mmCIF file of C-alpha atoms and ligand atoms in Angstrom:
data_model
loop_
_atom_site.group_PDB
_atom_site.id
_atom_site.type_symbol
_atom_site.label_atom_id
_atom_site.label_comp_id
_atom_site.label_asym_id
_atom_site.label_seq_id
_atom_site.Cartn_x
_atom_site.Cartn_y
_atom_site.Cartn_z
ATOM 1 C CA MET A 1 0.080 0.137 0.076
ATOM 2 C CA ASN A 2 0.890 3.604 -0.792
ATOM 3 C CA PRO A 3 1.754 5.487 1.714
ATOM 4 C CA PHE A 4 2.582 8.659 0.668
ATOM 5 C CA THR A 5 -1.099 11.275 1.407
ATOM 6 C CA PRO A 6 -0.229 13.648 -1.446
ATOM 7 C CA THR A 7 -3.932 15.351 -0.728
ATOM 8 C CA PHE A 8 -5.040 19.173 0.430
ATOM 9 C CA GLY A 9 -5.444 18.679 4.341
ATOM 10 C CA THR A 10 -4.413 14.830 4.749
ATOM 11 C CA SER A 11 -2.223 14.687 7.756
ATOM 12 C CA PRO A 12 0.672 13.170 5.854
ATOM 13 C CA PRO A 13 2.244 8.879 7.406
ATOM 14 C CA LEU A 14 5.723 11.889 9.152
ATOM 15 C CA LEU A 15 5.257 15.108 9.598
ATOM 16 C CA VAL A 16 8.512 16.730 9.626
ATOM 17 C CA GLY A 17 10.120 20.237 10.455
ATOM 18 C CA ARG A 18 7.210 20.582 12.544
ATOM 19 C CA ASP A 19 8.144 19.802 16.618
ATOM 20 C CA ARG A 20 9.523 22.837 17.305
ATOM 21 C CA ASP A 21 6.401 24.548 16.852
ATOM 22 C CA LEU A 22 4.232 21.658 18.142
ATOM 23 C CA ASP A 23 6.474 21.768 21.624
ATOM 24 C CA GLU A 24 5.894 25.059 22.227
ATOM 25 C CA PHE A 25 2.111 25.103 21.823
ATOM 26 C CA ARG A 26 2.282 22.104 24.205
ATOM 27 C CA ASP A 27 3.968 24.097 26.671
ATOM 28 C CA GLY A 28 0.870 27.368 25.968
ATOM 29 C CA LEU A 29 -0.995 24.232 27.823
ATOM 30 C CA TYR A 30 1.275 23.031 30.640
ATOM 31 C CA GLY A 31 1.442 27.323 31.167
ATOM 32 C CA GLY A 32 -1.533 27.966 31.644
ATOM 33 C CA PRO A 33 -3.755 31.046 30.989
ATOM 34 C CA GLY A 34 -1.672 33.956 29.557
ATOM 35 C CA SER A 35 0.744 31.266 27.250
ATOM 36 C CA PRO A 36 1.954 33.416 24.048
ATOM 37 C CA GLU A 37 0.775 30.364 22.159
ATOM 38 C CA ARG A 38 -2.797 29.917 23.809
ATOM 39 C CA ALA A 39 -3.238 32.708 20.466
ATOM 40 C CA THR A 40 -1.821 31.213 17.473
ATOM 41 C CA LEU A 41 -1.960 32.176 13.457
ATOM 42 C CA VAL A 42 -0.373 30.004 11.667
ATOM 43 C CA THR A 43 0.399 30.691 7.679
ATOM 44 C CA GLY A 44 1.724 30.029 5.108
ATOM 45 C CA LEU A 45 1.423 30.081 0.998
ATOM 46 C CA ARG A 46 -0.586 26.738 0.194
ATOM 47 C CA GLY A 47 0.267 22.615 0.348
ATOM 48 C CA THR A 48 3.169 23.729 3.036
ATOM 49 C CA GLY A 49 0.204 22.219 5.666
ATOM 50 C CA LYS A 50 -1.501 24.625 7.474
ATOM 51 C CA THR A 51 -4.042 22.281 7.783
ATOM 52 C CA VAL A 52 -2.043 19.309 8.908
ATOM 53 C CA MET A 53 -0.352 21.845 11.910
ATOM 54 C CA LEU A 54 -3.293 22.492 12.028
ATOM 55 C CA ASN A 55 -4.430 18.353 12.455
ATOM 56 C CA ALA A 56 -1.143 18.691 14.619
ATOM 57 C CA TYR A 57 -2.315 21.375 17.243
ATOM 58 C CA GLU A 58 -5.840 18.919 17.508
ATOM 59 C CA ASP A 59 -3.915 16.096 18.559
ATOM 60 C CA ALA A 60 -1.482 17.829 21.092
ATOM 61 C CA ALA A 61 -4.333 19.075 22.489
ATOM 62 C CA ALA A 62 -5.985 15.485 22.307
ATOM 63 C CA SER A 63 -3.479 13.759 23.797
ATOM 64 C CA GLU A 64 -3.548 16.230 27.112
ATOM 65 C CA GLY A 65 -7.117 15.537 27.589
ATOM 66 C CA TRP A 66 -8.477 18.935 26.399
ATOM 67 C CA LEU A 67 -11.849 18.706 24.446
ATOM 68 C CA VAL A 68 -11.211 20.727 21.009
ATOM 69 C CA ILE A 69 -13.804 22.581 18.159
ATOM 70 C CA SER A 70 -12.687 22.531 14.924
ATOM 71 C CA GLU A 71 -13.167 24.927 11.807
ATOM 72 C CA THR A 72 -13.677 26.934 9.097
ATOM 73 C CA ALA A 73 -13.912 30.302 8.707
ATOM 74 C CA THR A 74 -16.570 30.233 6.039
ATOM 75 C CA ARG A 75 -20.055 32.231 6.362
ATOM 76 C CA GLY A 76 -22.269 30.372 9.706
ATOM 77 C CA LEU A 77 -18.463 29.886 11.737
ATOM 78 C CA ILE A 78 -20.241 31.551 15.324
ATOM 79 C CA ASP A 79 -23.527 30.099 14.697
ATOM 80 C CA ARG A 80 -21.590 26.828 14.672
ATOM 81 C CA ILE A 81 -19.753 26.949 17.514
ATOM 82 C CA THR A 82 -22.379 28.136 19.566
ATOM 83 C CA HIS A 83 -25.006 26.014 18.341
ATOM 84 C CA GLU A 84 -24.280 22.740 16.884
ATOM 85 C CA HIS A 85 -20.061 22.471 18.919
ATOM 86 C CA LEU A 86 -20.330 23.539 22.103
ATOM 87 C CA PRO A 87 -23.986 21.987 22.967
ATOM 88 C CA ARG A 88 -22.350 19.304 21.572
ATOM 89 C CA LEU A 89 -19.636 19.195 24.204
ATOM 90 C CA LEU A 90 -21.282 20.070 26.506
ATOM 91 C CA ILE A 91 -22.632 17.783 27.228
ATOM 92 C CA GLU A 92 -19.559 15.536 26.789
ATOM 93 C CA ALA A 93 -18.200 16.931 29.325
ATOM 94 C CA ASP A 94 -21.217 16.493 31.840
ATOM 95 C CA PRO A 95 -23.183 13.377 30.368
ATOM 96 C CA ARG A 96 -26.422 14.043 33.517
ATOM 97 C CA ALA A 97 -26.581 17.119 31.260
ATOM 98 C CA THR A 98 -28.785 19.283 33.040
ATOM 99 C CA GLU A 99 -31.808 21.179 31.883
ATOM 100 C CA SER A 100 -30.144 24.322 30.177
ATOM 101 C CA HIS A 101 -27.956 22.225 28.578
ATOM 102 C CA LEU A 102 -30.222 20.250 26.696
ATOM 103 C CA THR A 103 -32.368 23.307 26.646
ATOM 104 C CA ALA A 104 -29.297 25.213 24.327
ATOM 105 C CA VAL A 105 -29.646 21.890 22.206
ATOM 106 C CA SER A 106 -33.655 21.981 20.901
ATOM 107 C CA PHE A 107 -32.795 24.775 19.774
ATOM 108 C CA PRO A 108 -30.132 24.894 16.698
ATOM 109 C CA GLY A 109 -29.666 28.318 15.762
ATOM 110 C CA GLY A 110 -32.988 29.087 16.662
ATOM 111 C CA LEU A 111 -32.674 32.438 17.467
ATOM 112 C CA GLY A 112 -33.838 33.674 14.369
ATOM 113 C CA VAL A 113 -33.291 36.402 11.527
ATOM 114 C CA GLU A 114 -34.029 39.502 13.428
ATOM 115 C CA ARG A 115 -32.079 38.719 16.753
ATOM 116 C CA GLU A 116 -28.846 37.477 13.762
ATOM 117 C CA VAL A 117 -28.679 40.892 12.236
ATOM 118 C CA THR A 118 -28.741 42.877 15.523
ATOM 119 C CA GLU A 119 -26.394 41.321 17.183
ATOM 120 C CA ARG A 120 -23.887 41.018 14.085
ATOM 121 C CA HIS A 121 -21.326 42.924 15.437
ATOM 122 C CA THR A 122 -21.387 42.450 19.545
ATOM 123 C CA PRO A 123 -20.421 38.631 20.619
ATOM 124 C CA ARG A 124 -23.089 36.755 21.383
ATOM 125 C CA PRO A 125 -24.403 36.391 24.276
ATOM 126 C CA GLY A 126 -24.639 32.133 23.260
ATOM 127 C CA LEU A 127 -21.468 31.718 23.006
ATOM 128 C CA ARG A 128 -19.630 33.435 25.619
ATOM 129 C CA SER A 129 -22.205 32.227 28.377
ATOM 130 C CA ARG A 130 -21.742 28.633 26.689
ATOM 131 C CA LEU A 131 -18.060 28.527 26.459
ATOM 132 C CA THR A 132 -17.554 30.155 30.443
ATOM 133 C CA GLU A 133 -19.807 26.852 31.187
ATOM 134 C CA LEU A 134 -17.795 24.445 29.606
ATOM 135 C CA THR A 135 -14.656 25.959 31.221
ATOM 136 C CA GLU A 136 -16.203 25.608 34.624
ATOM 137 C CA LEU A 137 -17.272 22.187 34.218
ATOM 138 C CA LEU A 138 -13.633 21.372 32.551
ATOM 139 C CA ALA A 139 -12.682 22.841 35.724
ATOM 140 C CA GLU A 140 -14.337 21.454 37.676
ATOM 141 C CA ARG A 141 -13.424 18.119 35.806
ATOM 142 C CA GLY A 142 -9.352 18.362 36.717
ATOM 143 C CA GLY A 143 -8.725 21.003 34.585
ATOM 144 C CA SER A 144 -8.696 20.326 30.924
ATOM 145 C CA GLY A 145 -9.699 23.035 28.639
ATOM 146 C CA VAL A 146 -10.640 24.320 24.745
ATOM 147 C CA LEU A 147 -9.155 24.312 22.247
ATOM 148 C CA LEU A 148 -10.828 26.563 18.753
ATOM 149 C CA THR A 149 -8.988 26.147 15.143
ATOM 150 C CA VAL A 150 -10.082 27.574 12.004
ATOM 151 C CA ASP A 151 -9.022 26.768 9.269
ATOM 152 C CA GLU A 152 -8.595 29.751 5.697
ATOM 153 C CA VAL A 153 -8.766 32.509 8.022
ATOM 154 C CA HIS A 154 -9.597 35.465 5.701
ATOM 155 C CA ARG A 155 -10.699 38.658 4.973
ATOM 156 C CA GLN A 156 -14.888 37.152 4.373
ATOM 157 C CA GLY A 157 -15.402 36.190 7.799
ATOM 158 C CA LEU A 158 -13.798 39.295 9.555
ATOM 159 C CA ASP A 159 -16.576 39.770 11.344
ATOM 160 C CA ASP A 160 -16.914 36.456 12.208
ATOM 161 C CA LEU A 161 -13.497 36.064 13.202
ATOM 162 C CA ARG A 162 -13.852 39.183 14.798
ATOM 163 C CA ILE A 163 -16.804 37.670 17.537
ATOM 164 C CA LEU A 164 -14.624 34.894 18.709
ATOM 165 C CA GLY A 165 -11.453 37.029 18.664
ATOM 166 C CA ALA A 166 -13.298 39.450 20.920
ATOM 167 C CA THR A 167 -14.913 36.176 23.164
ATOM 168 C CA ILE A 168 -12.039 34.585 23.662
ATOM 169 C CA GLN A 169 -9.903 37.634 24.191
ATOM 170 C CA HIS A 170 -12.350 38.071 27.602
ATOM 171 C CA ALA A 171 -11.795 34.097 28.249
ATOM 172 C CA PHE A 172 -8.364 34.803 28.423
ATOM 173 C CA ARG A 173 -8.722 37.424 30.705
ATOM 174 C CA GLU A 174 -10.878 35.729 32.817
ATOM 175 C CA ARG A 175 -7.907 33.475 32.878
ATOM 176 C CA ARG A 176 -9.842 30.341 31.829
ATOM 177 C CA GLU A 177 -8.115 27.204 30.027
ATOM 178 C CA VAL A 178 -8.686 27.802 25.493
ATOM 179 C CA ALA A 179 -6.699 28.371 23.317
ATOM 180 C CA PHE A 180 -7.491 29.168 19.431
ATOM 181 C CA VAL A 181 -5.156 28.605 16.219
ATOM 182 C CA GLY A 182 -5.711 30.057 12.920
ATOM 183 C CA ALA A 183 -4.584 29.417 10.174
ATOM 184 C CA GLY A 184 -4.619 30.971 6.626
ATOM 185 C CA LEU A 185 -2.305 32.687 3.554
ATOM 186 C CA PRO A 186 0.034 35.207 4.319
ATOM 187 C CA SER A 187 -1.375 37.567 1.816
ATOM 188 C CA ALA A 188 -5.430 36.780 3.334
ATOM 189 C CA VAL A 189 -4.053 36.932 7.237
ATOM 190 C CA ASP A 190 -2.172 40.632 6.507
ATOM 191 C CA ASP A 191 -5.394 42.179 5.024
ATOM 192 C CA LEU A 192 -7.322 40.258 7.400
ATOM 193 C CA LEU A 193 -4.859 42.203 10.385
ATOM 194 C CA SER A 194 -4.622 45.204 8.548
ATOM 195 C CA ASP A 195 -7.895 46.067 10.078
ATOM 196 C CA ASP A 196 -7.874 48.122 13.396
ATOM 197 C CA VAL A 197 -10.610 46.250 14.635
ATOM 198 C CA SER A 198 -9.175 42.604 14.992
ATOM 199 C CA THR A 199 -6.887 43.257 17.966
ATOM 200 C CA PHE A 200 -6.527 40.034 19.786
ATOM 201 C CA LEU A 201 -5.718 38.324 16.027
ATOM 202 C CA ARG A 202 -2.578 41.324 16.019
ATOM 203 C CA ARG A 203 -1.313 40.033 18.830
ATOM 204 C CA ALA A 204 -1.458 36.375 18.523
ATOM 205 C CA ASP A 205 1.831 34.556 17.832
ATOM 206 C CA ARG A 206 2.509 34.079 14.847
ATOM 207 C CA ARG A 207 4.818 30.987 13.066
ATOM 208 C CA HIS A 208 4.723 30.586 9.765
ATOM 209 C CA LEU A 209 5.399 26.747 7.596
ATOM 210 C CA ARG A 210 9.117 26.952 4.801
ATOM 211 C CA THR A 211 9.756 25.157 3.271
ATOM 212 C CA VAL A 212 11.032 21.371 5.140
ATOM 213 C CA GLY A 213 15.665 21.124 4.973
ATOM 214 C CA ARG A 214 16.507 18.215 3.768
ATOM 215 C CA ASP A 215 17.531 15.662 6.615
ATOM 216 C CA ASP A 216 13.925 16.143 7.435
ATOM 217 C CA VAL A 217 12.252 16.065 3.648
ATOM 218 C CA ALA A 218 15.231 12.263 3.462
ATOM 219 C CA GLN A 219 13.667 11.501 6.626
ATOM 220 C CA ALA A 220 9.847 12.113 5.505
ATOM 221 C CA LEU A 221 10.516 9.901 2.761
ATOM 222 C CA ALA A 222 12.630 7.040 3.984
ATOM 223 C CA VAL A 223 11.110 6.333 6.878
ATOM 224 C CA PRO A 224 7.172 6.191 5.708
ATOM 225 C CA ILE A 225 8.821 3.670 2.992
ATOM 226 C CA ARG A 226 10.841 1.618 4.982
ATOM 227 C CA ASP A 227 6.942 1.180 7.456
ATOM 228 C CA ALA A 228 5.888 0.839 4.303
ATOM 229 C CA GLY A 229 7.881 -2.841 3.345
ATOM 230 C CA ARG A 230 10.312 -1.131 0.729
ATOM 231 C CA ASP A 231 14.120 0.153 0.525
ATOM 232 C CA ILE A 232 15.188 3.830 -1.427
ATOM 233 C CA THR A 233 18.823 3.347 -2.199
ATOM 234 C CA PRO A 234 21.256 6.691 -1.053
ATOM 235 C CA ASP A 235 21.286 7.676 -4.600
ATOM 236 C CA ALA A 236 17.351 7.775 -5.480
ATOM 237 C CA LEU A 237 16.373 9.218 -1.948
ATOM 238 C CA GLN A 238 18.901 12.250 -2.546
ATOM 239 C CA ILE A 239 16.989 12.232 -6.487
ATOM 240 C CA ALA A 240 14.133 12.480 -4.112
ATOM 241 C CA VAL A 241 15.049 15.166 -1.348
ATOM 242 C CA ASN A 242 16.349 17.490 -4.661
ATOM 243 C CA GLY A 243 13.399 16.895 -6.942
ATOM 244 C CA THR A 244 10.641 18.590 -3.731
ATOM 245 C CA GLY A 245 12.394 21.183 -3.367
ATOM 246 C CA GLY A 246 11.946 21.019 0.771
ATOM 247 C CA TYR A 247 7.997 22.718 -0.096
ATOM 248 C CA PRO A 248 6.070 19.860 1.434
ATOM 249 C CA PHE A 249 2.773 19.396 -0.831
ATOM 250 C CA LEU A 250 5.559 17.887 -2.570
ATOM 251 C CA ILE A 251 7.249 15.133 -0.360
ATOM 252 C CA GLN A 252 3.905 13.503 -0.712
ATOM 253 C CA LEU A 253 3.304 13.801 -4.343
ATOM 254 C CA VAL A 254 6.946 12.780 -5.098
ATOM 255 C CA GLY A 255 6.967 9.830 -2.566
ATOM 256 C CA LEU A 256 3.842 8.798 -4.018
ATOM 257 C CA HIS A 257 5.283 9.198 -7.380
ATOM 258 C CA ILE A 258 7.817 6.750 -6.380
ATOM 259 C CA TRP A 259 6.181 4.404 -5.116
ATOM 260 C CA ARG A 260 4.311 4.005 -7.983
ATOM 261 C CA ALA A 261 7.156 3.911 -10.431
ATOM 262 C CA ASP A 262 7.215 0.229 -10.017
ATOM 263 C CA PRO A 263 5.631 -1.249 -7.123
ATOM 264 C CA GLY A 264 6.828 -4.967 -8.493
ATOM 265 C CA GLN A 265 10.777 -4.358 -6.679
ATOM 266 C CA GLY A 266 11.869 -3.619 -3.489
ATOM 267 C CA LEU A 267 14.341 -1.729 -3.898
ATOM 268 C CA ILE A 268 13.419 2.080 -5.188
ATOM 269 C CA ASP A 269 16.088 3.042 -7.653
ATOM 270 C CA VAL A 270 17.020 5.546 -8.957
ATOM 271 C CA ASP A 271 15.806 5.632 -12.064
ATOM 272 C CA GLN A 272 12.720 4.466 -10.422
ATOM 273 C CA ALA A 273 13.125 7.866 -8.632
ATOM 274 C CA GLN A 274 14.320 10.639 -11.594
ATOM 275 C CA HIS A 275 10.896 9.001 -13.138
ATOM 276 C CA GLY A 276 8.669 9.483 -10.112
ATOM 277 C CA VAL A 277 10.436 13.148 -10.070
ATOM 278 C CA ASP A 278 9.444 14.150 -13.712
ATOM 279 C CA HIS A 279 6.045 13.077 -12.874
ATOM 280 C CA ALA A 280 5.502 14.304 -9.806
ATOM 281 C CA ARG A 281 6.224 17.702 -10.972
ATOM 282 C CA ARG A 282 4.786 17.617 -14.009
ATOM 283 C CA ARG A 283 1.051 16.805 -11.717
ATOM 284 C CA ILE A 284 1.889 20.019 -10.016
ATOM 285 C CA GLY A 285 0.530 22.373 -11.694
ATOM 286 C CA GLN A 286 -2.840 21.395 -11.567
ATOM 287 C CA LEU A 287 -2.663 20.672 -8.170
ATOM 288 C CA VAL A 288 -0.951 23.662 -6.764
ATOM 289 C CA HIS A 289 -0.125 25.629 -9.314
ATOM 290 C CA ALA A 290 -3.598 27.058 -10.618
ATOM 291 C CA SER A 291 -5.442 27.239 -8.098
ATOM 292 C CA ALA A 292 -2.402 30.310 -6.640
ATOM 293 C CA LEU A 293 -2.689 31.705 -10.128
ATOM 294 C CA ALA A 294 -6.732 31.722 -9.753
ATOM 295 C CA ASP A 295 -6.463 33.829 -6.827
ATOM 296 C CA LEU A 296 -4.038 36.113 -8.679
ATOM 297 C CA SER A 297 -5.601 39.264 -10.854
ATOM 298 C CA THR A 298 -5.044 39.930 -14.560
ATOM 299 C CA VAL A 299 -1.507 41.809 -13.373
ATOM 300 C CA ASP A 300 -0.482 40.573 -11.356
ATOM 301 C CA ARG A 301 -0.038 36.386 -14.346
ATOM 302 C CA SER A 302 1.035 39.308 -16.839
ATOM 303 C CA PHE A 303 4.029 39.953 -14.689
ATOM 304 C CA LEU A 304 4.649 36.888 -13.164
ATOM 305 C CA ALA A 305 4.898 35.278 -16.897
ATOM 306 C CA ALA A 306 6.893 38.377 -17.508
ATOM 307 C CA MET A 307 9.144 37.051 -14.570
ATOM 308 C CA ALA A 308 9.467 32.906 -16.167
ATOM 309 C CA HIS A 309 10.875 33.352 -20.044
ATOM 310 C CA ASP A 310 14.622 34.221 -17.146
ATOM 311 C CA ASP A 311 15.903 31.302 -16.450
ATOM 312 C CA GLY A 312 16.651 32.197 -13.025
ATOM 313 C CA PRO A 313 15.844 35.632 -11.582
ATOM 314 C CA SER A 314 14.301 38.483 -13.014
ATOM 315 C CA ARG A 315 15.956 42.299 -13.953
ATOM 316 C CA THR A 316 13.199 44.652 -12.307
ATOM 317 C CA SER A 317 14.092 46.843 -15.155
ATOM 318 C CA ASP A 318 14.192 43.700 -17.390
ATOM 319 C CA LEU A 319 10.332 43.381 -16.985
ATOM 320 C CA ALA A 320 9.477 46.926 -17.597
ATOM 321 C CA THR A 321 10.382 47.368 -20.708
ATOM 322 C CA ARG A 322 8.595 43.268 -21.074
ATOM 323 C CA LEU A 323 5.496 44.893 -19.793
ATOM 324 C CA ASN A 324 5.353 48.860 -21.231
ATOM 325 C CA VAL A 325 5.417 49.796 -18.088
ATOM 326 C CA ASP A 326 6.917 52.076 -16.832
ATOM 327 C CA ARG A 327 9.509 51.051 -13.171
ATOM 328 C CA THR A 328 6.984 52.638 -10.606
ATOM 329 C CA TYR A 329 4.106 51.091 -12.102
ATOM 330 C CA VAL A 330 6.543 47.333 -11.768
ATOM 331 C CA GLY A 331 7.730 47.910 -8.396
ATOM 332 C CA GLN A 332 3.789 48.359 -7.574
ATOM 333 C CA TYR A 333 3.191 44.452 -8.512
ATOM 334 C CA ARG A 334 6.096 44.049 -7.702
ATOM 335 C CA ARG A 335 5.503 44.424 -3.993
ATOM 336 C CA ARG A 336 1.656 43.363 -4.181
ATOM 337 C CA LEU A 337 2.975 39.419 -5.705
ATOM 338 C CA ILE A 338 6.028 39.739 -2.719
ATOM 339 C CA ALA A 339 2.781 40.450 -0.724
ATOM 340 C CA ALA A 340 1.704 37.749 -1.371
ATOM 341 C CA GLU A 341 4.812 34.956 -1.776
ATOM 342 C CA VAL A 342 4.492 34.127 -4.784
ATOM 343 C CA ILE A 343 7.106 35.901 -5.347
ATOM 344 C CA GLU A 344 11.167 37.221 -3.336
ATOM 345 C CA PRO A 345 13.723 39.586 -3.611
ATOM 346 C CA ARG A 346 16.453 38.210 -4.659
ATOM 347 C CA GLY A 347 19.164 40.607 -4.147
ATOM 348 C CA TYR A 348 19.154 44.308 -4.988
ATOM 349 C CA GLY A 349 16.788 45.152 -8.486
ATOM 350 C CA LEU A 350 15.890 41.266 -8.721
ATOM 351 C CA VAL A 351 12.507 38.699 -7.698
ATOM 352 C CA ASP A 352 11.895 35.407 -8.476
ATOM 353 C CA PHE A 353 9.333 32.329 -7.965
ATOM 354 C CA THR A 354 9.050 31.395 -4.274
ATOM 355 C CA LEU A 355 6.420 28.053 -5.441
ATOM 356 C CA PRO A 356 9.046 25.658 -7.193
ATOM 357 C CA GLY A 357 8.672 25.058 -10.550
ATOM 358 C CA LEU A 358 5.952 27.638 -11.031
ATOM 359 C CA ARG A 359 8.015 28.933 -13.475
ATOM 360 C CA ASP A 360 7.797 25.973 -15.277
ATOM 361 C CA TYR A 361 4.093 25.136 -15.348
ATOM 362 C CA LEU A 362 3.995 29.686 -16.240
ATOM 363 C CA ARG A 363 6.147 29.004 -19.986
ATOM 364 C CA GLU A 364 3.550 25.605 -20.855
ATOM 365 C CA HIS A 365 0.599 27.274 -19.909
ATOM 366 C CA ALA A 366 1.692 30.727 -20.925
ATOM 367 C CA ALA A 367 0.817 30.572 -24.396
ATOM 368 C CA SER A 368 -2.643 28.117 -24.050
ATOM 369 C CA SER A 369 -3.697 31.290 -21.207
ATOM 370 C CA HIS A 370 -6.405 28.882 -19.765
ATOM 371 C CA TRP A 371 -5.106 29.935 -16.599
ATOM 372 C CA ALA A 372 -4.823 33.936 -17.716
ATOM 373 C CA SER A 373 -8.994 33.839 -19.132
ATOM 374 C CA GLY A 374 -10.774 34.040 -15.782
ATOM 375 C CA ASP A 375 -12.685 36.994 -14.455
ATOM 376 C CA GLU A 376 -11.063 37.714 -11.778
ATOM 377 C CA THR A 377 -10.605 40.957 -11.391
HETATM 378 N N1 ADP B 1 5.230 19.346 7.621
HETATM 379 C C1 ADP B 1 5.356 17.926 6.909
HETATM 380 N N2 ADP B 1 5.980 17.164 5.614
HETATM 381 C C2 ADP B 1 5.204 16.203 5.495
HETATM 382 N N3 ADP B 1 4.073 16.389 4.596
HETATM 383 C C3 ADP B 1 3.554 17.220 4.713
HETATM 384 C C4 ADP B 1 3.841 18.170 6.022
HETATM 385 N N4 ADP B 1 2.829 19.485 5.961
HETATM 386 C C5 ADP B 1 2.594 19.051 4.930
HETATM 387 N N5 ADP B 1 2.231 17.931 4.300
HETATM 388 C C6 ADP B 1 1.355 17.361 3.365
HETATM 389 O O1 ADP B 1 1.172 18.739 2.376
HETATM 390 C C7 ADP B 1 0.314 18.586 2.116
HETATM 391 C C8 ADP B 1 -0.389 20.313 1.997
HETATM 392 O O2 ADP B 1 -0.688 20.343 3.424
HETATM 393 P P1 ADP B 1 -2.089 20.663 3.735
HETATM 394 O O3 ADP B 1 -1.866 21.499 4.862
HETATM 395 O O4 ADP B 1 -3.296 20.412 3.291
HETATM 396 O O5 ADP B 1 -1.310 22.190 3.151
HETATM 397 P P2 ADP B 1 -2.218 23.570 3.154
HETATM 398 O O6 ADP B 1 -3.255 23.407 4.234
HETATM 399 O O7 ADP B 1 -0.829 24.977 3.540
HETATM 400 O O8 ADP B 1 -2.337 24.144 2.023
HETATM 401 C C9 ADP B 1 -0.947 17.531 2.153
HETATM 402 O O9 ADP B 1 -0.598 16.478 1.508
HETATM 403 C C10 ADP B 1 -0.123 16.693 3.562
HETATM 404 O O10 ADP B 1 -0.162 15.742 3.746
HETATM 405 MG MG1 MG B 2 -5.646 23.773 3.982
#
């Protein structure tokens, strides 16, 4: 059986390079209310492992006996937490549920449209009081707490995140056993934090997920292969490691394809590894780049297409010539794309791509302009 998991949101067979973040989070749970890790914001590009880190944070908390609410910042976030998660956990924490808990459960979302409109910008009593009730129950029963995780935080969910932030901040002030971990794309999070109302999120402990070092990548590939009953030669492993560029999604995708190259063989050799890497590199475009590009404006994409003419870092002066625009204009898009972490500065006047393989993808698709035909603004 193939051990690798090149699927967004699916935890890998071996999570590498994140021990420190997880250890510090555990320290934060032990450290009690006031520990900075109890409000954490995970950022990273697509495929760097934000969602699986949330899974890992949840597992860490659960193994300390904490209750977990795992959510995504889509419409109705506050309603789901107030009317679904908290009532469920209240019953779980107190099996001899009292009248008030049962009442809470018997009116799911039943507060009506009017309440919803008038209370949009204030913490709803239901949310705060249920969280208070739950933390008090847990404190009576030996002192565990509640972890809330919210994936894909984005400006569109600002109203709900603001309410949630105010509620959690209040719980912190009352020294309740509560922790929060949010995750989102760096540009989405920066955009969110620029709003001066989300003080809670701005103060959160930022954890930026980067690419993983070579030794960690080698472990992430070799250990699952061996655990699944096959092996890989040292040379083949080096080829596979190089092929990932340390990018977590590619670790899984390369792993899958080197495994598949010749599944009948017990040993994965250099040929299979090379074959697998080539295959993974071809597939990553559809899986990652297409969606990353879909988030950008048409002008952003033409800037990237102009960069793809170069084999290495691009000179901003060359880009101005290619795009037939002045330097101020180039500077503006350069800043936007750096903020979106699609490109990064490489010394004076130079920029390069951050995602492995994006250059090749752009070259292949620039002609068909399949991604440039969107109706995005
Ligand atoms: N630290 C890691 N080690 C090995 N594989 C990882 C790691 N982090 C993520 N992955 C793998 O990368 C892929 C993308 O992870 P995901 O959490 O969905 O990314 P994101 O939410 O940032 O887009 C998944 O297949 C996951 O198993
Ligand atoms: Mg994700």
